[in-house]
CSV table of C-alpha atoms in Angstrom, one decimal:
chain,number,residue,atom,x,y,z
A,82,PHE,CA,-0.1,-0.1,0.1
A,83,ILE,CA,1.5,3.3,-1.0
A,84,ARG,CA,0.4,6.8,0.1
A,85,GLU,CA,1.8,9.5,-1.9
A,86,SER,CA,3.3,12.4,-0.1
A,87,GLU,CA,4.3,15.9,-1.5
A,88,GLN,CA,7.2,16.2,-3.9
A,89,VAL,CA,10.5,17.3,-2.3
A,90,PHE,CA,12.5,20.0,-4.1
A,91,VAL,CA,16.1,20.7,-3.9
A,92,ARG,CA,16.9,23.9,-2.0
A,93,GLN,CA,20.6,24.2,-2.0
A,94,ILE,CA,23.6,21.9,-2.7
A,95,LYS,CA,26.2,21.7,0.1
A,96,THR,CA,29.5,20.1,0.0
A,97,LEU,CA,31.3,18.8,3.0
A,98,GLY,CA,34.7,17.2,3.5
A,99,ASN,CA,36.7,18.7,0.6
A,100,THR,CA,39.6,20.4,2.0
A,101,LYS,CA,42.1,19.8,-1.0
A,102,THR,CA,39.7,19.5,-3.9
A,103,LYS,CA,38.1,22.7,-5.5
A,104,ASP,CA,34.3,23.0,-5.0
A,105,ILE,CA,33.6,23.3,-8.7
A,106,VAL,CA,35.2,19.9,-9.2
A,107,ILE,CA,32.5,18.3,-7.3
A,108,ARG,CA,29.6,20.7,-8.4
A,109,ARG,CA,30.2,20.1,-12.2
A,110,GLU,CA,29.7,16.2,-11.7
A,111,ILE,CA,26.2,16.7,-10.1
A,112,THR,CA,23.2,16.2,-12.4
A,113,VAL,CA,20.7,17.8,-10.0
A,114,ALA,CA,20.1,21.4,-9.7
A,115,PRO,CA,18.6,23.7,-7.0
A,116,GLY,CA,14.9,24.2,-7.7
A,117,GLU,CA,14.4,20.6,-9.3
A,118,VAL,CA,12.5,17.9,-8.0
A,119,PHE,CA,14.6,15.7,-5.7
A,120,ASP,CA,15.6,12.8,-8.0
A,121,GLY,CA,17.0,9.5,-6.7
A,122,VAL,CA,18.1,8.2,-10.1
A,123,LYS,CA,20.0,11.4,-10.9
A,124,THR,CA,21.6,11.4,-7.4
A,125,LYS,CA,22.8,7.9,-7.8
A,126,ILE,CA,24.4,8.9,-11.3
A,127,SER,CA,26.0,12.1,-9.6
A,128,GLU,CA,27.4,9.8,-6.9
A,129,ASN,CA,28.8,7.3,-9.4
A,130,ARG,CA,30.6,10.2,-11.4
A,131,LEU,CA,32.2,11.4,-8.3
A,132,LYS,CA,33.5,8.0,-7.3
A,133,ASN,CA,34.8,7.3,-10.9
A,134,LEU,CA,37.0,10.5,-10.6
A,135,GLY,CA,39.2,8.4,-8.4
A,136,LEU,CA,39.7,11.2,-6.0
A,137,PHE,CA,37.6,10.1,-3.1
A,138,GLU,CA,37.7,7.2,-0.7
A,139,ASP,CA,34.0,7.6,0.0
A,140,VAL,CA,30.9,9.7,-1.5
A,141,GLN,CA,27.5,9.9,-0.1
A,142,ILE,CA,24.7,12.2,-1.3
A,143,TYR,CA,21.5,12.6,0.7
A,144,PRO,CA,18.8,15.3,1.6
A,145,ASP,CA,19.5,17.3,4.8
A,146,PRO,CA,17.7,15.4,7.7
A,147,GLU,CA,17.4,18.6,9.7
A,148,THR,CA,14.9,20.0,7.2
A,149,HIS,CA,11.4,18.5,6.8
A,150,ASP,CA,9.5,20.9,4.5
A,151,LYS,CA,9.1,20.5,0.7
A,152,TYR,CA,12.4,22.3,0.0
A,153,ARG,CA,15.4,20.4,1.4
A,154,ASP,CA,19.0,20.8,1.0
A,155,LEU,CA,21.1,18.3,-0.9
A,156,ILE,CA,24.2,17.3,1.1
A,157,ILE,CA,27.4,15.9,-0.7
A,158,GLN,CA,29.6,14.4,1.9
A,159,ILE,CA,33.0,13.2,0.7
A,160,GLN,CA,36.1,11.6,2.1
A,161,GLU,CA,39.2,12.7,0.1
A,162,GLY,CA,41.8,10.2,-0.7
A,163,ARG,CA,45.3,10.1,-1.4
A,164,THR,CA,45.6,11.3,-5.2
A,165,GLY,CA,49.5,11.7,-5.4
A,166,GLU,CA,51.6,8.4,-5.9
A,167,LEU,CA,55.2,7.6,-6.2
A,168,SER,CA,55.3,3.9,-7.0
A,169,PHE,CA,58.4,1.7,-7.9
A,170,GLY,CA,59.1,-2.0,-8.2
A,171,ALA,CA,60.9,-4.9,-9.9
A,172,GLY,CA,59.5,-8.1,-11.1
A,173,PHE,CA,59.9,-11.0,-13.5
A,174,SER,CA,57.3,-12.1,-16.3
A,175,SER,CA,57.5,-14.8,-18.9
A,176,VAL,CA,57.2,-12.0,-21.6
A,177,GLU,CA,59.5,-9.4,-20.4
A,178,ASN,CA,61.9,-11.3,-18.1
A,179,PHE,CA,63.3,-9.0,-15.4
A,180,MET,CA,62.1,-5.4,-15.3
A,181,GLY,CA,61.7,-2.6,-12.9
A,182,PHE,CA,59.6,0.6,-13.0
A,183,ILE,CA,59.0,4.0,-11.4
A,184,GLU,CA,55.7,6.0,-11.7
A,185,LEU,CA,54.8,9.5,-10.4
A,186,ALA,CA,51.2,10.3,-10.8
A,187,GLN,CA,48.8,13.3,-9.4
A,188,ASN,CA,45.3,12.6,-10.1
A,189,ASN,CA,44.1,15.9,-8.5
A,190,PHE,CA,46.7,18.1,-10.3
A,191,ASP,CA,46.3,21.8,-10.8
A,192,LEU,CA,48.6,23.5,-13.3
A,193,PHE,CA,48.0,26.9,-12.1
A,194,ASN,CA,47.9,26.4,-8.3
A,195,TRP,CA,51.5,27.2,-7.5
A,196,PRO,CA,53.2,25.8,-5.4
A,197,TYR,CA,51.0,23.0,-4.4
A,198,PHE,CA,49.7,22.2,-7.9
A,199,SER,CA,46.7,20.2,-6.6
A,200,GLY,CA,42.8,20.6,-6.4
A,201,ASP,CA,41.7,20.8,-10.1
A,202,ALA,CA,41.3,16.9,-11.0
A,203,GLN,CA,43.7,17.2,-13.8
A,204,LYS,CA,45.8,14.1,-14.3
A,205,LEU,CA,49.6,14.3,-14.6
A,206,LYS,CA,51.7,11.0,-15.0
A,207,PHE,CA,55.3,10.1,-15.6
A,208,ARG,CA,56.4,6.4,-15.9
A,209,ALA,CA,59.5,4.8,-16.7
A,210,GLU,CA,60.1,1.1,-17.3
A,211,TYR,CA,63.5,-0.7,-17.8
A,212,GLY,CA,63.9,-4.3,-18.5
A,213,GLU,CA,65.6,-6.9,-20.6
A,214,VAL,CA,63.0,-6.8,-23.4
A,215,ARG,CA,61.5,-3.4,-23.1
A,216,GLN,CA,62.3,0.2,-22.1
A,217,ASN,CA,59.4,2.8,-22.0
A,218,TYR,CA,59.4,6.4,-20.9
A,219,SER,CA,55.9,8.1,-20.9
A,220,LEU,CA,54.5,11.5,-19.8
A,221,SER,CA,50.6,12.2,-19.9
A,222,PHE,CA,48.5,15.2,-18.9
A,223,ILE,CA,44.7,15.3,-19.0
A,224,GLU,CA,42.4,18.4,-18.4
A,225,PRO,CA,38.9,16.8,-17.8
A,226,TRP,CA,37.0,20.2,-18.2
A,227,PHE,CA,38.8,22.0,-21.0
A,228,LEU,CA,37.6,25.8,-21.4
A,229,ASP,CA,35.3,25.2,-18.5
A,230,LYS,CA,33.2,22.7,-20.8
A,231,ARG,CA,32.7,18.9,-20.5
A,232,LEU,CA,35.7,18.6,-23.0
A,233,SER,CA,38.6,16.3,-22.0
A,234,PHE,CA,41.8,17.5,-23.4
A,235,GLY,CA,44.9,15.0,-23.3
A,236,ILE,CA,48.7,15.2,-24.2
A,237,ASP,CA,50.9,12.2,-24.5
A,238,LEU,CA,54.7,12.0,-25.0
A,239,TYR,CA,56.4,8.5,-25.2
A,240,ASN,CA,59.6,6.8,-26.1
A,241,SER,CA,59.7,3.0,-26.3
A,242,SER,CA,62.4,0.4,-27.2
A,243,THR,CA,61.7,-3.2,-27.5
A,244,SER,CA,63.7,-6.3,-28.4
A,245,TYR,CA,61.1,-8.8,-30.0
A,246,ILE,CA,61.5,-12.5,-30.9
A,247,ASP,CA,64.7,-13.3,-29.2
A,248,ALA,CA,66.5,-10.3,-30.4
A,249,VAL,CA,65.7,-10.9,-34.2
A,250,TYR,CA,65.2,-7.2,-34.3
A,251,ASP,CA,64.7,-4.1,-32.2
A,252,GLU,CA,61.8,-1.7,-32.4
A,253,GLU,CA,62.0,2.0,-31.2
A,254,ARG,CA,59.1,4.3,-31.3
A,255,LYS,CA,58.9,8.0,-30.1
A,256,GLY,CA,56.1,10.6,-30.6
A,257,GLY,CA,53.2,12.3,-29.0
A,258,ALA,CA,49.5,12.7,-29.5
A,259,LEU,CA,46.7,15.3,-28.7
A,260,SER,CA,43.0,14.0,-27.9
A,261,LEU,CA,39.8,15.7,-27.2
A,262,ALA,CA,36.8,13.9,-25.9
A,263,TRP,CA,33.3,15.1,-25.3
A,264,PRO,CA,30.0,13.5,-24.0
A,265,VAL,CA,27.2,12.3,-26.5
A,266,GLY,CA,24.0,11.6,-24.3
A,267,LYS,CA,24.2,10.3,-20.9
A,268,PHE,CA,26.4,7.3,-21.3
A,269,SER,CA,28.5,7.8,-24.5
A,270,ARG,CA,31.7,9.7,-25.3
A,271,MET,CA,33.3,10.7,-28.6
A,272,SER,CA,37.0,11.1,-28.9
A,273,ALA,CA,39.3,12.8,-31.7
A,274,ARG,CA,43.0,12.1,-31.7
A,275,TYR,CA,46.1,13.2,-33.6
A,276,GLY,CA,49.3,11.4,-33.2
A,277,TYR,CA,52.7,11.8,-34.8
A,278,GLU,CA,55.7,9.2,-34.3
A,279,GLU,CA,58.7,8.0,-35.7
A,280,ALA,CA,59.2,4.1,-35.6
A,281,GLU,CA,62.5,2.3,-36.3
A,282,ILE,CA,63.3,-1.5,-37.0
A,283,SER,CA,66.9,-1.9,-36.4
A,284,ASN,CA,69.7,-4.5,-35.5
A,285,VAL,CA,67.9,-7.2,-37.5
A,286,ASP,CA,69.8,-10.6,-37.1
A,287,ASP,CA,71.6,-11.7,-40.3
A,288,ASN,CA,69.7,-15.1,-40.1
A,289,ALA,CA,66.2,-13.3,-40.2
A,290,SER,CA,63.9,-13.8,-43.2
A,291,GLU,CA,63.7,-11.3,-45.9
A,292,LEU,CA,60.3,-10.3,-44.8
A,293,ILE,CA,61.9,-8.8,-41.6
A,294,LYS,CA,64.9,-7.5,-43.3
A,295,ASN,CA,62.7,-5.5,-45.7
A,296,GLU,CA,61.3,-3.9,-42.7
A,297,GLU,CA,64.6,-2.3,-41.4
A,298,GLY,CA,64.7,1.3,-41.4
A,299,LEU,CA,63.0,4.5,-40.1
A,300,ARG,CA,59.3,5.6,-40.9
A,301,THR,CA,57.1,8.4,-39.9
A,302,ILE,CA,53.4,8.0,-39.1
A,303,SER,CA,51.0,11.0,-38.9
A,304,LYS,CA,47.4,9.8,-37.9
A,305,ILE,CA,44.2,10.9,-36.9
A,306,GLY,CA,41.4,9.0,-35.4
A,307,LEU,CA,37.9,9.2,-34.2
A,308,SER,CA,36.2,6.8,-31.7
A,309,ILE,CA,32.8,6.5,-29.6
A,310,THR,CA,32.4,4.6,-26.5
A,311,ARG,CA,29.3,3.9,-24.6
A,312,ASP,CA,29.8,3.0,-21.1
A,313,THR,CA,27.1,2.0,-18.5
A,314,ARG,CA,29.5,0.1,-16.2
A,315,ASP,CA,28.9,0.8,-12.4
A,316,SER,CA,32.5,1.6,-11.7
A,317,TYR,CA,35.4,2.3,-13.9
A,318,PHE,CA,37.8,0.5,-11.7
A,319,TYR,CA,36.2,-2.6,-10.4
A,320,PRO,CA,32.9,-3.1,-12.5
A,321,THR,CA,30.5,-5.6,-11.4
A,322,GLN,CA,27.5,-4.7,-13.9
A,323,GLY,CA,26.8,-2.7,-17.1
A,324,MET,CA,28.9,-2.8,-20.4
A,325,GLN,CA,31.4,-0.8,-22.3
A,326,THR,CA,31.6,-0.8,-26.1
A,327,THR,CA,34.1,1.2,-28.2
A,328,VAL,CA,34.1,1.7,-32.1
A,329,LEU,CA,37.3,3.2,-33.6
A,330,GLY,CA,38.5,4.4,-37.0
A,331,GLU,CA,41.9,5.6,-37.8
A,332,ILE,CA,43.8,6.7,-40.8
A,333,ALA,CA,47.5,7.5,-41.3
A,334,GLY,CA,48.9,9.4,-44.1
A,335,ILE,CA,48.1,13.0,-43.2
A,336,GLY,CA,51.8,13.5,-43.6
A,337,GLY,CA,54.6,11.2,-42.8
A,338,ASN,CA,55.6,8.2,-45.1
A,339,THR,CA,53.1,5.6,-44.0
A,340,ASP,CA,49.6,5.0,-45.4
A,341,TYR,CA,47.1,2.8,-43.8
A,342,TYR,CA,43.6,2.8,-42.3
A,343,LYS,CA,42.2,0.7,-39.5
A,344,THR,CA,38.8,0.0,-37.6
A,345,ALA,CA,38.5,-1.6,-34.4
A,346,LEU,CA,35.6,-2.9,-32.0
A,347,SER,CA,35.7,-3.8,-28.5
A,348,HIS,CA,32.9,-4.9,-26.1
A,349,TYR,CA,32.9,-5.7,-22.3
A,350,SER,CA,29.8,-7.0,-20.4
A,351,PHE,CA,29.5,-7.5,-16.8
A,352,PHE,CA,27.0,-9.7,-15.0
A,353,PRO,CA,26.6,-9.6,-11.2
A,354,PHE,CA,26.0,-12.9,-9.1
A,355,PHE,CA,25.7,-13.5,-5.4
A,356,SER,CA,28.4,-12.3,-2.9
A,357,GLY,CA,30.2,-10.2,-5.3
A,358,HIS,CA,30.8,-13.0,-8.0
A,359,VAL,CA,31.1,-11.5,-11.6
A,360,LEU,CA,30.7,-12.8,-15.1
A,361,MET,CA,32.6,-11.0,-17.7
A,362,PHE,CA,32.3,-11.2,-21.4
A,363,LYS,CA,34.8,-9.7,-23.7
A,364,PHE,CA,35.1,-9.4,-27.5
A,365,LYS,CA,37.8,-7.5,-29.5
A,366,THR,CA,38.3,-7.5,-33.1
A,367,ALA,CA,40.3,-4.9,-35.6
A,368,LEU,CA,41.3,-4.6,-39.3
A,369,ILE,CA,44.2,-2.7,-40.7
A,370,LYS,CA,45.0,-2.1,-44.4
A,371,GLU,CA,47.6,-0.3,-46.5
A,372,TYR,CA,46.6,2.3,-49.1
A,373,GLY,CA,48.3,4.8,-51.2
A,374,ASP,CA,51.9,4.8,-51.4
A,375,SER,CA,52.4,2.2,-48.9
A,376,ASP,CA,52.9,-1.3,-50.2
A,377,ASP,CA,52.1,-3.2,-47.0
A,378,VAL,CA,51.2,-2.3,-43.2
A,379,PRO,CA,54.5,-2.0,-41.4
A,380,LEU,CA,55.6,-4.7,-39.1
A,381,PHE,CA,55.4,-2.5,-36.0
A,382,ASP,CA,51.6,-1.7,-36.7
A,383,ARG,CA,50.6,-5.2,-37.3
A,384,TYR,CA,48.4,-7.2,-35.0
A,385,PHE,CA,50.0,-10.0,-32.8
A,386,ILE,CA,47.9,-11.8,-30.3
A,387,GLY,CA,48.7,-14.6,-27.8
A,388,GLY,CA,50.0,-14.4,-24.2
A,389,PRO,CA,48.6,-12.9,-21.0
A,390,THR,CA,47.0,-9.8,-22.4
A,391,SER,CA,44.8,-11.7,-25.1
A,392,ILE,CA,44.7,-15.4,-25.5
A,393,ARG,CA,46.2,-16.9,-22.6
A,394,GLY,CA,47.9,-20.3,-22.7
A,395,PHE,CA,49.8,-19.3,-26.0
A,396,LYS,CA,53.2,-17.7,-26.3
A,397,TYR,CA,53.3,-14.1,-26.5
A,398,ARG,CA,52.5,-12.7,-30.0
A,399,ASP,CA,52.7,-16.3,-31.2
A,400,ILE,CA,49.2,-16.4,-32.8
A,401,GLY,CA,49.1,-15.5,-36.5
A,402,PRO,CA,51.2,-15.5,-39.7
A,403,HIS,CA,55.0,-16.6,-39.2
A,404,ASP,CA,57.8,-16.6,-41.6
A,405,LYS,CA,59.9,-19.3,-42.8
A,406,ASN,CA,62.0,-19.1,-39.7
A,407,ASP,CA,58.9,-19.5,-37.7
A,408,ASP,CA,59.1,-15.9,-36.3
A,409,PRO,CA,55.8,-14.0,-35.9
A,410,ILE,CA,55.4,-11.3,-38.5
A,411,GLY,CA,51.9,-10.2,-37.5
A,412,GLY,CA,48.5,-9.8,-39.2
A,413,LYS,CA,46.1,-7.4,-40.6
A,414,PHE,CA,43.0,-8.8,-38.9
A,415,TYR,CA,42.4,-10.3,-35.6
A,416,ALA,CA,39.2,-11.3,-33.5
A,417,TYR,CA,39.1,-13.2,-30.0
A,418,THR,CA,36.5,-13.4,-27.1
A,419,THR,CA,36.9,-14.1,-23.4
A,420,LEU,CA,34.6,-15.5,-20.8
A,421,GLU,CA,35.8,-15.1,-17.2
A,422,TYR,CA,34.1,-15.6,-13.9
A,423,THR,CA,35.7,-13.9,-11.0
A,424,ILE,CA,35.4,-14.8,-7.2
A,425,PRO,CA,36.3,-11.9,-4.7
A,426,VAL,CA,38.7,-13.1,-1.9
A,427,PHE,CA,39.1,-9.6,-0.3
A,428,GLU,CA,39.3,-6.0,-1.5
A,429,ARG,CA,41.0,-5.8,-4.9
A,430,LEU,CA,42.0,-9.4,-5.0
A,431,GLY,CA,40.1,-12.2,-6.6
A,432,ILE,CA,40.4,-15.5,-8.3
A,433,ALA,CA,39.2,-15.9,-11.9
A,434,ALA,CA,38.3,-19.1,-14.3
A,435,PHE,CA,38.6,-18.1,-18.0
A,436,PHE,CA,38.0,-19.3,-21.4
A,437,ASP,CA,39.7,-17.6,-24.4
A,438,VAL,CA,39.2,-18.3,-28.0
A,439,GLY,CA,40.2,-16.3,-31.2
């Protein structure tokens, strides 16, 4: 039996607990405005948006219990977390052998807040990795509200050196990218990206096949891409329900000396079960093709699958075309899918059973 009461309206929105984070960082994520009817769905969406910023340990949004008339204040109670991190470590993997890394990140960066440089939810990260197989250096910056609009502006710089296939050849890539993303509806985002890089294949083994020897040298790639993502997951970090789908189109040849186009599709679905158990379904596919003055897709942009990041149980990059020496030379198309069931053990740790095919 339901007896309707009067509608409740939002009088003011009050934020509590933010000592480092600017007030505007919180308010711009709220989908309810003063004067509107109190909406539980919009309140939950606002709460999830704030949690997905990765800045707060806890977020609670509720009507002020001290007021009881038809106009009530909306309270946003947050508990700020640690947003700056210095991490380093060393380890061993079957892919990269011994490696070490150091990373400096600030997820609540503020470029113009001297001398503290924090409080505006900008993201700044520097990472260096050094190992027997790979050496990576990257610097990234993201402004989530560019020009005070819901535009995400990003800058990436990187330098990567890798020795593949038992040192048959070395690959070095260095370059940068600019990106701009904006919302399309409630759950979708469009993203445009321009990148420029130099890629070089060097130190090719004398016994390597002609296919690999012909790839030796320096190439420049200038490319633009457009993607759209629909994301209804309940959490960006530890999703238990919802889905994420991304469609990407990219073309290289806007300058540089490499011409190709590619399309890609990725999809994730999460289904909650009892006691935090989650069933995850993943499907990924992509196609790349040369055009114009390029006779083939360069070795460093072909697709390699197999190993811990795609189809587990196979050697790293081992699924796909091989040359006469049985060295992987990559393909122009791939597709694989995963079904994975995760059982939580305690916070941020679980056990998973999976099935991969592709």
